[in-house]
Every structure is written in C-alpha cells, then in structure tokens.
Short mmCIF file of C-alpha atoms in Angstrom, two decimals:
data_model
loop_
_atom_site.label_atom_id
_atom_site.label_comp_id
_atom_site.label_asym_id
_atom_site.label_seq_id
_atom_site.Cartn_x
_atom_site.Cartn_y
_atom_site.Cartn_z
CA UNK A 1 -116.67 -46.58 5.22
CA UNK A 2 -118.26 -43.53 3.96
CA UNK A 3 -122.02 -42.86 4.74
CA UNK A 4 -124.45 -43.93 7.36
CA UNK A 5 -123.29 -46.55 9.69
CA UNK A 6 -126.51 -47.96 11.71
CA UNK A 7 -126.15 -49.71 14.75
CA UNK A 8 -129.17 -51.83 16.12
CA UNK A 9 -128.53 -54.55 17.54
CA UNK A 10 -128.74 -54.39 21.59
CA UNK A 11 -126.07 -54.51 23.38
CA UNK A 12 -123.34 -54.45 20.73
CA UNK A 13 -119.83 -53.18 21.01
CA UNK A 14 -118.78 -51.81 18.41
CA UNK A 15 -114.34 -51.28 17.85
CA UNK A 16 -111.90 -49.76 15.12
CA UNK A 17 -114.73 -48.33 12.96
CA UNK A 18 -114.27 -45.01 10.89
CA UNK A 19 -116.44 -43.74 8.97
CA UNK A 20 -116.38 -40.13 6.81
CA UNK A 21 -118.85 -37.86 5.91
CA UNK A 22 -121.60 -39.72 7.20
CA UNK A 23 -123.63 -40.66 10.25
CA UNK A 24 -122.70 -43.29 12.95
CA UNK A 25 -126.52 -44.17 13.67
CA UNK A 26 -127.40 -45.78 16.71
CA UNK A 27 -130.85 -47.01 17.24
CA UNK A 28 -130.76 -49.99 19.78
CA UNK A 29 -129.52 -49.35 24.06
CA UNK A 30 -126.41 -50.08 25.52
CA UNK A 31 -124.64 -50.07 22.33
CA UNK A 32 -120.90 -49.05 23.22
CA UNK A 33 -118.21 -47.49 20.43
CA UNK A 34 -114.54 -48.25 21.25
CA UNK A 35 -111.83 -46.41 19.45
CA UNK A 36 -114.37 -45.12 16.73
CA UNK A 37 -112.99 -42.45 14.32
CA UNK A 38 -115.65 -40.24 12.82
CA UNK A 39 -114.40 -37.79 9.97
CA UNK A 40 -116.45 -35.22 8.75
CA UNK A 41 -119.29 -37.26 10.48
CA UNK A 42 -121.83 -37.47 14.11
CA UNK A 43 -122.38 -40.02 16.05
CA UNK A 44 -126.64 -39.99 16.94
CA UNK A 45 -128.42 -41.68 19.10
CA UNK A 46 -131.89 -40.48 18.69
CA UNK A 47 -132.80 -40.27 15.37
CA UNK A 48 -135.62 -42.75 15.24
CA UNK A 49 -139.09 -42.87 17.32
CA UNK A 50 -137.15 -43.65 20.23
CA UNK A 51 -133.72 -42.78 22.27
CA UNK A 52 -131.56 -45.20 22.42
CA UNK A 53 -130.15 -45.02 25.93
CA UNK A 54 -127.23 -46.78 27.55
CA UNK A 55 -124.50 -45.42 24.45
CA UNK A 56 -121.21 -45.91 25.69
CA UNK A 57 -118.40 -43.73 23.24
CA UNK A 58 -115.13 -44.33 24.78
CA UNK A 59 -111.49 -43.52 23.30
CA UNK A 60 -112.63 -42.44 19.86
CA UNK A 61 -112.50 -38.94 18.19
CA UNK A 62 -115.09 -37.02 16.05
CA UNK A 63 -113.23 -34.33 13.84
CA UNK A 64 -113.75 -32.24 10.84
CA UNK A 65 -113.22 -33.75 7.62
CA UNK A 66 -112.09 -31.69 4.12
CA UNK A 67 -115.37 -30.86 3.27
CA UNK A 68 -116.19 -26.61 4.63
CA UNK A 69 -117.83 -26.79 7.67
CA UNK A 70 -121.36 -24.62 8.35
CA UNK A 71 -123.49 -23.44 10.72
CA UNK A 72 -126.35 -25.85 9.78
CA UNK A 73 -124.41 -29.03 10.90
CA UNK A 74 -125.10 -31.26 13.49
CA UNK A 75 -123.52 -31.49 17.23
CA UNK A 76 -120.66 -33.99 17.33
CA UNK A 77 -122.59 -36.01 19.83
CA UNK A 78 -126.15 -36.03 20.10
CA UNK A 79 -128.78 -36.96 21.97
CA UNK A 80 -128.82 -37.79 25.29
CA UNK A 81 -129.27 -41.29 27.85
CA UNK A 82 -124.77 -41.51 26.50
CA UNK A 83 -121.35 -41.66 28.37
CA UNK A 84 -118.26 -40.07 26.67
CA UNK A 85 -114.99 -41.08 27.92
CA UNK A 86 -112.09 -39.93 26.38
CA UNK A 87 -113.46 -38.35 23.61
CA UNK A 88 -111.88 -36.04 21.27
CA UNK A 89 -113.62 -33.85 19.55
CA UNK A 90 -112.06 -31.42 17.32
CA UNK A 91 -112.40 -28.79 14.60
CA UNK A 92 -116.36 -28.97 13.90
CA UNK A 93 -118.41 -26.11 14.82
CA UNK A 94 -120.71 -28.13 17.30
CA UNK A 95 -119.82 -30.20 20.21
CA UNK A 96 -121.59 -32.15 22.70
CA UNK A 97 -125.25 -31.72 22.91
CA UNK A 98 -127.57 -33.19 25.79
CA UNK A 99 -131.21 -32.90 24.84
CA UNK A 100 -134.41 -35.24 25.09
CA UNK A 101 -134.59 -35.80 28.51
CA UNK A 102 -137.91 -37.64 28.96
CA UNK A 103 -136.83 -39.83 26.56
CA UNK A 104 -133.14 -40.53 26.75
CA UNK A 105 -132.42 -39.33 30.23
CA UNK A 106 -128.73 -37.92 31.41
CA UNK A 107 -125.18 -37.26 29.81
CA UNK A 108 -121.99 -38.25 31.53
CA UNK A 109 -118.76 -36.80 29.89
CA UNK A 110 -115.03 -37.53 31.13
CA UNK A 111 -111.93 -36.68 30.71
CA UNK A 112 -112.08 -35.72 27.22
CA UNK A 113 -111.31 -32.61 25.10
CA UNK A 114 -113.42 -30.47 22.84
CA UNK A 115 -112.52 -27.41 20.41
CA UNK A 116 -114.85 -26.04 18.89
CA UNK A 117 -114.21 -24.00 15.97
CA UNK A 118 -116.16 -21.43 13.68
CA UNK A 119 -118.30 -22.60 10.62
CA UNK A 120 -115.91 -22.29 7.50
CA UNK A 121 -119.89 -21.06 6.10
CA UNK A 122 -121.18 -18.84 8.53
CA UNK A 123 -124.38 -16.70 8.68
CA UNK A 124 -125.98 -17.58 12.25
CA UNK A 125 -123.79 -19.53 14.03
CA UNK A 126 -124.87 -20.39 18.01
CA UNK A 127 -122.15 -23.41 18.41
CA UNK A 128 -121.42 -24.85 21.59
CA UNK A 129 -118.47 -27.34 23.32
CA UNK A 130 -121.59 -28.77 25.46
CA UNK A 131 -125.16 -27.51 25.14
CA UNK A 132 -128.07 -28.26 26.68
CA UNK A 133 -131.53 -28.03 25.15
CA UNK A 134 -133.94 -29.86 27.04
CA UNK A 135 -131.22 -31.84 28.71
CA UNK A 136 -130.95 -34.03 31.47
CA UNK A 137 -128.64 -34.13 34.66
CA UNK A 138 -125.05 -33.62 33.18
CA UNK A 139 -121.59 -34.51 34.91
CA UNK A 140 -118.66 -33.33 33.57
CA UNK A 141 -115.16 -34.85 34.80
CA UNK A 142 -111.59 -33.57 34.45
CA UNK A 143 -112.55 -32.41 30.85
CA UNK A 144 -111.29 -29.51 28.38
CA UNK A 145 -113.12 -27.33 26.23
CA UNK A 146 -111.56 -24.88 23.66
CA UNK A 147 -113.59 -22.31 21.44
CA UNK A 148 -111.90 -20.53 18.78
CA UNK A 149 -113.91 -18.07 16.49
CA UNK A 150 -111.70 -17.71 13.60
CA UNK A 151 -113.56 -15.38 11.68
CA UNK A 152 -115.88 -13.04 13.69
CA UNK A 153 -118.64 -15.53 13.33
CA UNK A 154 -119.76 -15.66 16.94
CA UNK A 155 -121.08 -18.54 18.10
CA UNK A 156 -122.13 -19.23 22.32
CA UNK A 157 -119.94 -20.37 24.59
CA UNK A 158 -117.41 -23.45 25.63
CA UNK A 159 -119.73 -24.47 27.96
CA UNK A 160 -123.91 -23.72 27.54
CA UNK A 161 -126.29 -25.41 30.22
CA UNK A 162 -129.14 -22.74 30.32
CA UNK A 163 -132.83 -22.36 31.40
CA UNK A 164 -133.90 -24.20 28.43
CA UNK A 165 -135.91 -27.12 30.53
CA UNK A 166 -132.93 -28.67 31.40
CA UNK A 167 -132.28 -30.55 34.69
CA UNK A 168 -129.12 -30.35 36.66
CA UNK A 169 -125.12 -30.27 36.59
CA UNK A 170 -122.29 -32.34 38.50
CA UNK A 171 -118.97 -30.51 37.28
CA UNK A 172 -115.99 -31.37 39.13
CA UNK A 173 -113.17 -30.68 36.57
CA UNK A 174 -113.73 -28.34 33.52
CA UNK A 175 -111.09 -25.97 31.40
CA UNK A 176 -113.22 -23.35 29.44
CA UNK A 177 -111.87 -20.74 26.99
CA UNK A 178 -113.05 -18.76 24.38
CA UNK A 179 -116.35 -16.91 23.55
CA UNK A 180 -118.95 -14.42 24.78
CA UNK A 181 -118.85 -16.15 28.12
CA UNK A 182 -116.77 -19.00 28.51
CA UNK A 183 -119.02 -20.27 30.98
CA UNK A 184 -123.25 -20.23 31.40
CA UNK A 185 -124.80 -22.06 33.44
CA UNK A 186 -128.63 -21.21 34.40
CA UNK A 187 -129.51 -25.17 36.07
CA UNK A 188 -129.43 -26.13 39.49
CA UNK A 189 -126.35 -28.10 40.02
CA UNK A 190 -122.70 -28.17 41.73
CA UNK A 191 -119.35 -26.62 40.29
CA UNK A 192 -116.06 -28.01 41.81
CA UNK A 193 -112.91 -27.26 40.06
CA UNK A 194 -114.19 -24.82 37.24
CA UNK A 195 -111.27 -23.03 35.53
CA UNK A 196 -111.41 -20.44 33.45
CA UNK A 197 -108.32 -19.34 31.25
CA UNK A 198 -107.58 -15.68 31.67
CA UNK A 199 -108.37 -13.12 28.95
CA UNK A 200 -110.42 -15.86 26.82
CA UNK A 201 -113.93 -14.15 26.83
CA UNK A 202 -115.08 -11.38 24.95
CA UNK A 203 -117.52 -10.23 27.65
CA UNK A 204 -116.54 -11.83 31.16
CA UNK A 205 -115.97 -14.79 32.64
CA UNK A 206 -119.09 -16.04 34.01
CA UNK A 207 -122.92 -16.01 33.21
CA UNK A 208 -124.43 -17.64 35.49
CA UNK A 209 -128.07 -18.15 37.65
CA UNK A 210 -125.53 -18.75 41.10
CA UNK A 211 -129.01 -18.67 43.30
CA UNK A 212 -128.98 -21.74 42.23
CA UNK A 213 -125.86 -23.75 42.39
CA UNK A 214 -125.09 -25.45 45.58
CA UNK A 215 -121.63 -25.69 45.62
CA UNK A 216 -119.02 -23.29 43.97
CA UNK A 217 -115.59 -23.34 43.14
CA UNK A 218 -113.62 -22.17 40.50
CA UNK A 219 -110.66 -20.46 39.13
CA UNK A 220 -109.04 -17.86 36.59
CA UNK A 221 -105.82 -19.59 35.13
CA UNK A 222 -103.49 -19.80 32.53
CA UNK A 223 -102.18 -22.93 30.87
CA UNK A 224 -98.71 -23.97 30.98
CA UNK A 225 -96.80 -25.52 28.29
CA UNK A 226 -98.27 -29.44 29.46
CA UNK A 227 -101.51 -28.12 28.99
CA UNK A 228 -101.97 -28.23 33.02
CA UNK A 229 -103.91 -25.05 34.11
CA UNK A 230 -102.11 -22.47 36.72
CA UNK A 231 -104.54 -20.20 38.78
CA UNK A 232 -104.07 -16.94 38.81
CA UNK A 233 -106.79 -16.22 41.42
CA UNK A 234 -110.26 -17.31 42.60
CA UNK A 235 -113.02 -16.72 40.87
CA UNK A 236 -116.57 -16.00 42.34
CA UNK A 237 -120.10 -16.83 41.60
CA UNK A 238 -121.69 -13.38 40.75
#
C-alpha cells in the first residue's frame, strides 16, 4: 500500500506488510512488525498524545524509495519504548532515533545493519545511524552501522548518544564507519566490543565523555571480504 498505515489495536502482530512513501503509524503498545518492508517510508511510534511502548520490529527493512531524499526527513525508526531485531536499514539519510524517554522509555537494537547515506537535497544535514535526543537507556548488540557522505553534505556520525538528556548505553557489539567521528558518546554507560574501521573518520576515531563509561573496550579494524571485522590494534578511551 502506499500512504499511512495505522496500527492501533493492542497487542497486534503485524507480517508481510509494505508500504511506500508513507508512514507505518503505530499508536497502540506491544504492537510487533514481522518482515515489514517500508520503501521510501518510517515506521513511528509516537506520533499521537502518547508513546506507544512495547513495538517489536523484527526481520523487516526500511530503505529509500525513488523519490530524492532530504535533509528534512524523518529517522527510519522513531520514537522510543521499541526493539529492533534484524533490521535493515538502508540508503535514507536518518537512522535510528531514541527520544521521549519519560514517555516511551528505552531502545533495544540487535543484530541489524544501518547505512546511512547523504540527503540527495542537502542544505543542513545532521543525520545519524542511531541518535539520541532525549533518549532512554540504549543497548546495542552485534550490530553494523555504515555512513557514507556522498556529496560533501556532512551530516554527524554512525553512532550519536550525546549529553542531550539522555540516559545510558549497553553496547556490546557495534561496527562504525564513516563521518566526523564515527563514534560519540557523552552518556554514562558500558562499551564492549566497539570497532571502529580504520581511516573512516574525517576527524578521529572517538568523541567521547570516557569519565563516564564504566567499562571500555574497543578496536580499530578493517573488514574483510565476509564483512567480519579484523583488528588492527586497540583502541583507547581518550
């Protein structure tokens, strides 16, 4: 279908939908989406007077459609109180977002894959593989995120969990590449296998607050041809 698809019944489980250049609108809790396909679309779960916690998306993909993309669109995934496993996400210029945390509580997000990519339209473009804007506690598993600026347009970083009143981070199990920083982190939290691929940033590797993670470890690497990453050496906090 093409449009807004709204979800609001409790509880429902939702399979084999796609819909194109439209909204996948979901306004009741514990809703999950099983092998969704959104094209040229978001999937929202906040977009009415309250968040609709408990969203479960799980082995479905959100990619651009043939429309040009912009600065001015929405994150992939948005708001917050939602699980993503096995996600795809690829070819928009916004990724996951985690926001609304008195209202919709954490994110969870595993083992999926994001690339972002630069607005097609660009004139101030901050996008994001995960962001965090008033987010709540966020665990990332065993997931990817690749950010390719194809036309000098910018953008933040693979991987944006600032000082922004958000709460915490679990990561055990992140690939970052591409932009300013591939990595910034400015929440209390725990990193456990953090990789880095080599050469990706435009600045340096890291920006992050490390007075305040508990637990550190990560790694420079490069990729090999399975898409497995290789270390090349250790990589500090600071």
């Amino acid at each position: 279908m093409t449009g807004t698809y709204t979800i609001n019944t409790p509880g429902a489980v939702v399979e084999d939908l796609r819909v194109t250049n439209g909204t996948i609108n979901v306004t009741a809790r514990n809703v999950t989406l099983r092998r969704v396909q959104a094209v040229g679309s978001v999937i929202a779960n906040y977009t009415s007077a309250t968040c609709a916690t408990g969203l479960v998306i799980e082995d479905s993909e959100i990619v651009r459609g043939t429309a040009p993309t912009t600065d001015e669109a929405w994150p992939a995934v948005t708001s917050g109180g939602y699980t993503a496993r096995n996600v795809l996400i690829d070819g928009v210029p916004e990724g996951f977002r985690a926001q609304g945390r008195s209202a919709c509580g954490g994110v969870g997000i595993y083992d999926s894959y994001v690339r972002v990519v630069s607005p097609d339209v660009c004139t101030d473009w901050h996008g994001d593989g995960i962001q965090g804007y008033g987010g709540g506690a966020l665990t990332v598993r065993k997931t990817v995120i690749d950010f390719v600026d194809t036309n000098n347009c910018g953008g933040t970083a693979p991987f944006f969990y600032p000082d922004q009143d958000n709460t915490s981070v679990d990561i055990d199990g992140l690939v970052v590449s591409g932009g300013g920083y591939p990595f910034r982190l400015g929440t209390p939290g725990t990193v456990r296998n953090l990789y880095v691929v080599d050469r990706s940033w435009v600045f340096g590797p890291l920006d992050v607050r490390c007075n305040l993670v508990t637990q550190w470890q990560a790694a420079i690497v490069t990729m090999d041809s399975a898409g497995q990453p290789r270390p090349v050496r250790d990589l500090p906090c600071g």
